[in-house]
Coordinates of N, CA and C in Angstrom, one line a residue:
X223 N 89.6 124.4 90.9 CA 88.4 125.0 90.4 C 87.2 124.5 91.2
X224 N 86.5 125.4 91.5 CA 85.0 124.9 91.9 C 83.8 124.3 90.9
X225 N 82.8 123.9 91.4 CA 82.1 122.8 90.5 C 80.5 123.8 90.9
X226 N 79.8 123.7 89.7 CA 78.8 125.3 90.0 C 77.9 124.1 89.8
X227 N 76.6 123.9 91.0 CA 75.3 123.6 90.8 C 74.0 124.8 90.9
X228 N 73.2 124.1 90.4 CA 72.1 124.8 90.8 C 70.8 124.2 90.7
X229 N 69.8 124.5 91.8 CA 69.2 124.0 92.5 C 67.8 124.7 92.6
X230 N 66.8 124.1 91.7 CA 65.4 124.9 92.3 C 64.4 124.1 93.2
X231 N 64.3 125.0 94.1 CA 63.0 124.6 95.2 C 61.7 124.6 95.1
X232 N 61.2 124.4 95.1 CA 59.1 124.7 94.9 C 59.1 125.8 96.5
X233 N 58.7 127.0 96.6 CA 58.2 127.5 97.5 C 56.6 127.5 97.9
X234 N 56.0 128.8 98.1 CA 54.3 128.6 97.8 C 54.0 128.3 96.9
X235 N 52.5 128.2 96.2 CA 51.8 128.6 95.4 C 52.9 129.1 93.9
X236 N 53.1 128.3 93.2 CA 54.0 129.1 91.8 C 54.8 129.5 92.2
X237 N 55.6 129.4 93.3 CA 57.0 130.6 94.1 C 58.3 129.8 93.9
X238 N 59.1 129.8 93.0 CA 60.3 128.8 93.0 C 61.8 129.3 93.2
X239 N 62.5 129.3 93.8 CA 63.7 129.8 93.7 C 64.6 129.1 93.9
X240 N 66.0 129.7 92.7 CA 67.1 128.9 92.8 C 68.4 129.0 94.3
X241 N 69.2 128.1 94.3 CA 70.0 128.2 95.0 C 71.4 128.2 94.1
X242 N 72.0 129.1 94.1 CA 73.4 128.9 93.3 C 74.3 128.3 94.4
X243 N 75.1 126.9 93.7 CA 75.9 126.8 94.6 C 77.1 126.0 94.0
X244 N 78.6 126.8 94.7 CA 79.8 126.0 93.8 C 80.5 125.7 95.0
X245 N 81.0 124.2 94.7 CA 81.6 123.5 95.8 C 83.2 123.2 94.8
X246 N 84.5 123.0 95.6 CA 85.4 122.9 96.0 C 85.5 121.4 96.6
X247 N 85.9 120.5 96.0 CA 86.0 119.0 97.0 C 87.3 119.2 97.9
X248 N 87.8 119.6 99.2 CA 88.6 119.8 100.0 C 88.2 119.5 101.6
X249 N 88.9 120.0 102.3 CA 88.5 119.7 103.6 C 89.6 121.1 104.6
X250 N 89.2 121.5 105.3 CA 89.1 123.2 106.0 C 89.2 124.0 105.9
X251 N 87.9 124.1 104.5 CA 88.1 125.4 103.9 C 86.8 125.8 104.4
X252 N 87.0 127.1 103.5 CA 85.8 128.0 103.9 C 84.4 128.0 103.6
X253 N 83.3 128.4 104.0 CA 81.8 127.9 103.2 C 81.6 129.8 103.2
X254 N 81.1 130.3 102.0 CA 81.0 131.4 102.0 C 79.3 131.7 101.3
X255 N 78.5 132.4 102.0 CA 77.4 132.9 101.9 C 77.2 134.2 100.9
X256 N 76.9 134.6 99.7 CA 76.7 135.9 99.6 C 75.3 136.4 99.7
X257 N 75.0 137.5 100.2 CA 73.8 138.0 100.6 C 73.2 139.2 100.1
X258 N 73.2 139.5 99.0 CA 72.6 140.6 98.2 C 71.4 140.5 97.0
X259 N 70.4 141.0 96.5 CA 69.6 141.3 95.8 C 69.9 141.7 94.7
X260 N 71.1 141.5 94.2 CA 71.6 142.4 92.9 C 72.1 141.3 92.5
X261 N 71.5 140.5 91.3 CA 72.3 139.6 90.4 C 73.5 140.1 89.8
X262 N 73.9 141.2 89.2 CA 74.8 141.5 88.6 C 76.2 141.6 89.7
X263 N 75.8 141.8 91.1 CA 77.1 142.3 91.6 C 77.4 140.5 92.5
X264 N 76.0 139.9 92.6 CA 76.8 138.7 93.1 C 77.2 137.7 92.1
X265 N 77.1 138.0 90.5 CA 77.7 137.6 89.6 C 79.0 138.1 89.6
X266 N 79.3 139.2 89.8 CA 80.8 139.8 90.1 C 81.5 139.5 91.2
X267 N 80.7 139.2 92.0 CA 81.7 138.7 93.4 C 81.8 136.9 93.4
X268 N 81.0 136.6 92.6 CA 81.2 135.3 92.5 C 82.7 134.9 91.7
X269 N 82.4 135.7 90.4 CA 83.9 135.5 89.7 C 84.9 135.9 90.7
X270 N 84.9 136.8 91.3 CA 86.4 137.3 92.0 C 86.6 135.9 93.5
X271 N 85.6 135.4 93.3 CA 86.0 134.4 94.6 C 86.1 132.9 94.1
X272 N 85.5 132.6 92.7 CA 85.8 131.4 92.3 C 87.1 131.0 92.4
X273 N 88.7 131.3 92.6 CA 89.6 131.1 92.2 C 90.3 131.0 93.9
X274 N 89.5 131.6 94.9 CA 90.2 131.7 96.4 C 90.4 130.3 96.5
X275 N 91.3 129.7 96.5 CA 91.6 128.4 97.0 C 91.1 128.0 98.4
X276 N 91.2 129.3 99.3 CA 90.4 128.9 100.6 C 89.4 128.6 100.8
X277 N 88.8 128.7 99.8 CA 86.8 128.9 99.9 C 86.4 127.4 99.1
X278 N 85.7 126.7 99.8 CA 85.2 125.0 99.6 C 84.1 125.6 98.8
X279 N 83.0 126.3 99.1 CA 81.7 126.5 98.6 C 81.0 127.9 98.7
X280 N 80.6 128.1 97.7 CA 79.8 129.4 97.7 C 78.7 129.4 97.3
X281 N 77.4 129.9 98.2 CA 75.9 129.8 98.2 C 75.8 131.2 98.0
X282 N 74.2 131.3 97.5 CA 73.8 133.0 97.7 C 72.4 133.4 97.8
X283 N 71.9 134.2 98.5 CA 70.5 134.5 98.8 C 70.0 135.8 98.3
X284 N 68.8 135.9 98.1 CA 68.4 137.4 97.4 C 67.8 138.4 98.7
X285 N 67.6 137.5 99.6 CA 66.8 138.2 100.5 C 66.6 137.6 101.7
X286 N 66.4 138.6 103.2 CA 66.7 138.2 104.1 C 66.3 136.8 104.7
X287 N 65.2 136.1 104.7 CA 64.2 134.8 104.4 C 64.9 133.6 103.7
X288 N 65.5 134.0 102.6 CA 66.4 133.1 102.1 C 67.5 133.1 103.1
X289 N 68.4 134.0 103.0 CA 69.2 133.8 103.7 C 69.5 133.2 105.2
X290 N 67.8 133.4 106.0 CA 68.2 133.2 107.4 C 67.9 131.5 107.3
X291 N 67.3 130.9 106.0 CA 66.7 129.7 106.1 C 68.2 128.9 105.6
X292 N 69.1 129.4 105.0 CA 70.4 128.5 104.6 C 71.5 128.5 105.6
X293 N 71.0 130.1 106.6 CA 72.1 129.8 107.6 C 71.8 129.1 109.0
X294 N 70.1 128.9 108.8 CA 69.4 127.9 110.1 C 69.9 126.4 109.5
X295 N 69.8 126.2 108.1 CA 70.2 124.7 107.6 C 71.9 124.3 107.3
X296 N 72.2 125.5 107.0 CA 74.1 124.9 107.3 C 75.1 125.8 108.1
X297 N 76.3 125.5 108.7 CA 77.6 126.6 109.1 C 77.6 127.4 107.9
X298 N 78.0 128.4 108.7 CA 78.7 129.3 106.9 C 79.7 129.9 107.7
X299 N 81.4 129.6 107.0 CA 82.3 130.3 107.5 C 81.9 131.6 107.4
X300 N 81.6 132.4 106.1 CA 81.7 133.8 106.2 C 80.5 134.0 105.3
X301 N 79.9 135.6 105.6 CA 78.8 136.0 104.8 C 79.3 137.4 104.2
X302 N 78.7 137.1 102.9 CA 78.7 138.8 102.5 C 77.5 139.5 102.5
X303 N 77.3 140.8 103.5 CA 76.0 140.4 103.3 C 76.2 142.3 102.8
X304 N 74.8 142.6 102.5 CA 74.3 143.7 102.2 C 73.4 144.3 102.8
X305 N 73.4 145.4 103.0 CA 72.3 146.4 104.2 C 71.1 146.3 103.5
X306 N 70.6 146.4 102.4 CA 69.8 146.7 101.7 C 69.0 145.7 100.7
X307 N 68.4 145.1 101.5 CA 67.6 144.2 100.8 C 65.8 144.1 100.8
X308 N 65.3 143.4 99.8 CA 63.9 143.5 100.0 C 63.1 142.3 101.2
X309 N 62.0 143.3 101.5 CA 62.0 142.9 102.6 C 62.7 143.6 103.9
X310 N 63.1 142.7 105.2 CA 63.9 142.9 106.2 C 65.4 143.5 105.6
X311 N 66.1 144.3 106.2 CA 67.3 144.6 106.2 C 68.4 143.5 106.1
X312 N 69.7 144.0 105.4 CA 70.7 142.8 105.8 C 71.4 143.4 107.5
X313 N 71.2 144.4 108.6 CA 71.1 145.0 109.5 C 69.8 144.5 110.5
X314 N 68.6 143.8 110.0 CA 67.9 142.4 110.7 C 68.9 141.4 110.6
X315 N 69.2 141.0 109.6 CA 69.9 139.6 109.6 C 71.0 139.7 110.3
X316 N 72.2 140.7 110.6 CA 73.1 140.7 111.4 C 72.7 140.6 112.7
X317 N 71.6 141.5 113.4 CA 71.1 141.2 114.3 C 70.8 139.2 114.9
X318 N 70.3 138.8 113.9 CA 69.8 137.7 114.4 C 71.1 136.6 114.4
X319 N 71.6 137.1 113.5 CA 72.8 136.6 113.9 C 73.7 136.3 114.8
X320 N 74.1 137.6 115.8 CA 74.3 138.1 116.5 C 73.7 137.4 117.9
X321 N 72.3 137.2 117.8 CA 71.2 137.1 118.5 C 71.4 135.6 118.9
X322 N 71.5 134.6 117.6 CA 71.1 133.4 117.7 C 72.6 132.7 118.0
X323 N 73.9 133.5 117.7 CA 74.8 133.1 118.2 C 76.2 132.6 117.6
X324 N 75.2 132.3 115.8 CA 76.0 131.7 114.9 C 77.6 132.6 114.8
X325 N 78.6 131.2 114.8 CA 79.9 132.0 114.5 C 80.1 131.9 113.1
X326 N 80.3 133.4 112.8 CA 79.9 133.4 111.5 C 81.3 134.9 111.0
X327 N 81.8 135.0 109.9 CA 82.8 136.6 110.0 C 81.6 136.9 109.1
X328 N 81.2 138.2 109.3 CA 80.3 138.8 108.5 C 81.2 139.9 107.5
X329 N 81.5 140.1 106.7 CA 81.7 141.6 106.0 C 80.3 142.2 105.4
X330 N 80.1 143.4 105.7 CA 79.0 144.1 105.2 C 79.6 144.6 104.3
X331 N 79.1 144.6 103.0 CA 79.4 145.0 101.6 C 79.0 146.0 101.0
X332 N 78.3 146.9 101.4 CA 76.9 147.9 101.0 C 77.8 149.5 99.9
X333 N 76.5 149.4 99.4 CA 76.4 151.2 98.9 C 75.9 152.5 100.0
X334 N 75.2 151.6 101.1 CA 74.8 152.5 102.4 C 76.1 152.6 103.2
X335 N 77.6 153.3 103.0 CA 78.8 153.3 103.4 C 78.8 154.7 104.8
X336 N 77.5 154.5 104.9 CA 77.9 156.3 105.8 C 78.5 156.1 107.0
X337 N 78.9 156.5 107.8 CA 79.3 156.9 109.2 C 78.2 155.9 110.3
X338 N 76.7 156.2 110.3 CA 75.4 155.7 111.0 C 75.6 154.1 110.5
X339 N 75.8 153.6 109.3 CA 76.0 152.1 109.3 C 77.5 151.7 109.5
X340 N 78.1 151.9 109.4 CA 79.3 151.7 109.6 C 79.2 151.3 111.4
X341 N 79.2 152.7 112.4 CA 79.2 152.4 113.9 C 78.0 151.1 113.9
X342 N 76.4 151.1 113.6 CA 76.1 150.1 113.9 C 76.2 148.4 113.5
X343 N 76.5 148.6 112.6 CA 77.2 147.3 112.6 C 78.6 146.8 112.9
X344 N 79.1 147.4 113.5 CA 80.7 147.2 113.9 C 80.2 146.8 115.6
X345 N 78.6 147.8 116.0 CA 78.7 147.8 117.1 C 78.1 145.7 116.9
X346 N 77.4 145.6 115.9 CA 76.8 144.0 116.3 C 77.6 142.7 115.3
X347 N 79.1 143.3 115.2 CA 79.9 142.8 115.5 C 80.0 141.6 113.4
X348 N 80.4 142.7 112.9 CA 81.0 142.7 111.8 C 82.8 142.3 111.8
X349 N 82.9 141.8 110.8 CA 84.2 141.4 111.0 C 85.0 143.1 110.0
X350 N 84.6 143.1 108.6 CA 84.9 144.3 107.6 C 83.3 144.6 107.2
X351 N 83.6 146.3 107.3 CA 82.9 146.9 106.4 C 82.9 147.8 105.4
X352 N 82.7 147.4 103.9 CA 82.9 147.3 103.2 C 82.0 148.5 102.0
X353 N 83.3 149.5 101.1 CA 82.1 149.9 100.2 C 81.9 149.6 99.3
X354 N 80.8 148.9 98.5 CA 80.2 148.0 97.7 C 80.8 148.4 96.2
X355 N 80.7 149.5 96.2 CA 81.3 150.1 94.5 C 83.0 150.3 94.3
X356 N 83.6 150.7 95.8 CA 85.1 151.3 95.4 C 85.6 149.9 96.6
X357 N 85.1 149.1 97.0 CA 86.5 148.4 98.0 C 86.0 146.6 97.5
X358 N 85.0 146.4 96.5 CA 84.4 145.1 96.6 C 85.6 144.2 96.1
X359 N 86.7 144.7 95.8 CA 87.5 143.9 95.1 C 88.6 143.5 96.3
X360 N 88.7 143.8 97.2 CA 89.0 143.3 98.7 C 88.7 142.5 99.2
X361 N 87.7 141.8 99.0 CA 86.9 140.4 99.7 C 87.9 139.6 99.4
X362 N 88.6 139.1 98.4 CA 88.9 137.7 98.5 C 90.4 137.7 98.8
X363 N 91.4 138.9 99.2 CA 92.0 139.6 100.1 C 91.8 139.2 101.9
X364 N 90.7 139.3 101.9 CA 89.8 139.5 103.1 C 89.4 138.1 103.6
X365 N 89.1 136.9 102.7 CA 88.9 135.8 103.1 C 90.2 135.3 103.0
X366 N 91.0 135.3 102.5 CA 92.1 134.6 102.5 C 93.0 135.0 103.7
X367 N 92.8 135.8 104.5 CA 93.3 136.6 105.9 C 92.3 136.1 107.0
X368 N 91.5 135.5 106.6 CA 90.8 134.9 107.9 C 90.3 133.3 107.5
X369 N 91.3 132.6 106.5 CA 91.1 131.4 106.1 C 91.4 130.1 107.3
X370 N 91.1 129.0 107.3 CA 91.6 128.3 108.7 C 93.3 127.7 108.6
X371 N 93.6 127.6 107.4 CA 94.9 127.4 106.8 C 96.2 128.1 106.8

């Protein structure tokens, strides 16, 4: 089982946010990022991944700023990220990703499932792309197929 902390930061001015994070005491497992704006669905994908034996730790971000600041301060074996967030795109953040070099498997998770997202992110190099309502139950399928073990 994993061990669930959670962590609040002081940002600006009254601006606080938490960090959810559940760690796994093991050694070459996976560190898994989720990247979406939707508390209820990264409550749902949290449950479906608490039990992957491959996965050491799972963090999560609401938004692209969060996210690019946990993946500048740790590795993350894998991210789930989502096209659609406030703010910049999760389609910015694959970019910079991409950009800055991190090895990282990305699966894009989205409700934006069309044809136009699908080619571009496959072109900047997505590992699965994913539809968020009919295939989300795939991911831990998905990590366990690109575990280091």
């Amino acid at each position: 089982p994993l061990l669930w902390l959670t962590l609040f930061f002081k940002g600006s001015v009254d601006h606080y946010f938490v960090v959810m994070m559940y760690y796994r005491k093991t050694s070459k497992m996976l560190s898994v990022l989720i990247v979406d704006d939707n508390e209820e669905f990264v409550e749902r994908m949290i449950d479906l991944l608490v039990d992957v034996e491959s996965i050491s730790s799972i963090q999560t971000a609401s938004d692209y700023n969060e996210a690019f600041r946990m993946l500048d301060n740790k590795a993350h074996d894998v991210v789930l990220l989502d096209i659609n967030l406030s703010g910049k795109s999760g389609i910015d953040l694959l970019q910079k990703i991409q950009e800055l070099g991190w090895n990282c498997n990305v699966i894009m998770i989205t409700n934006s499932s069309g044809g136009y997202y699908k080619r571009e992110c496959k072109k900047l190099g997505v590992t699965h792309f994913l539809d968020k309502t009919n295939e989300f139950e795939k991911v831990p399928m998905i990590i366990t197929s690109i575990s280091p073990n």
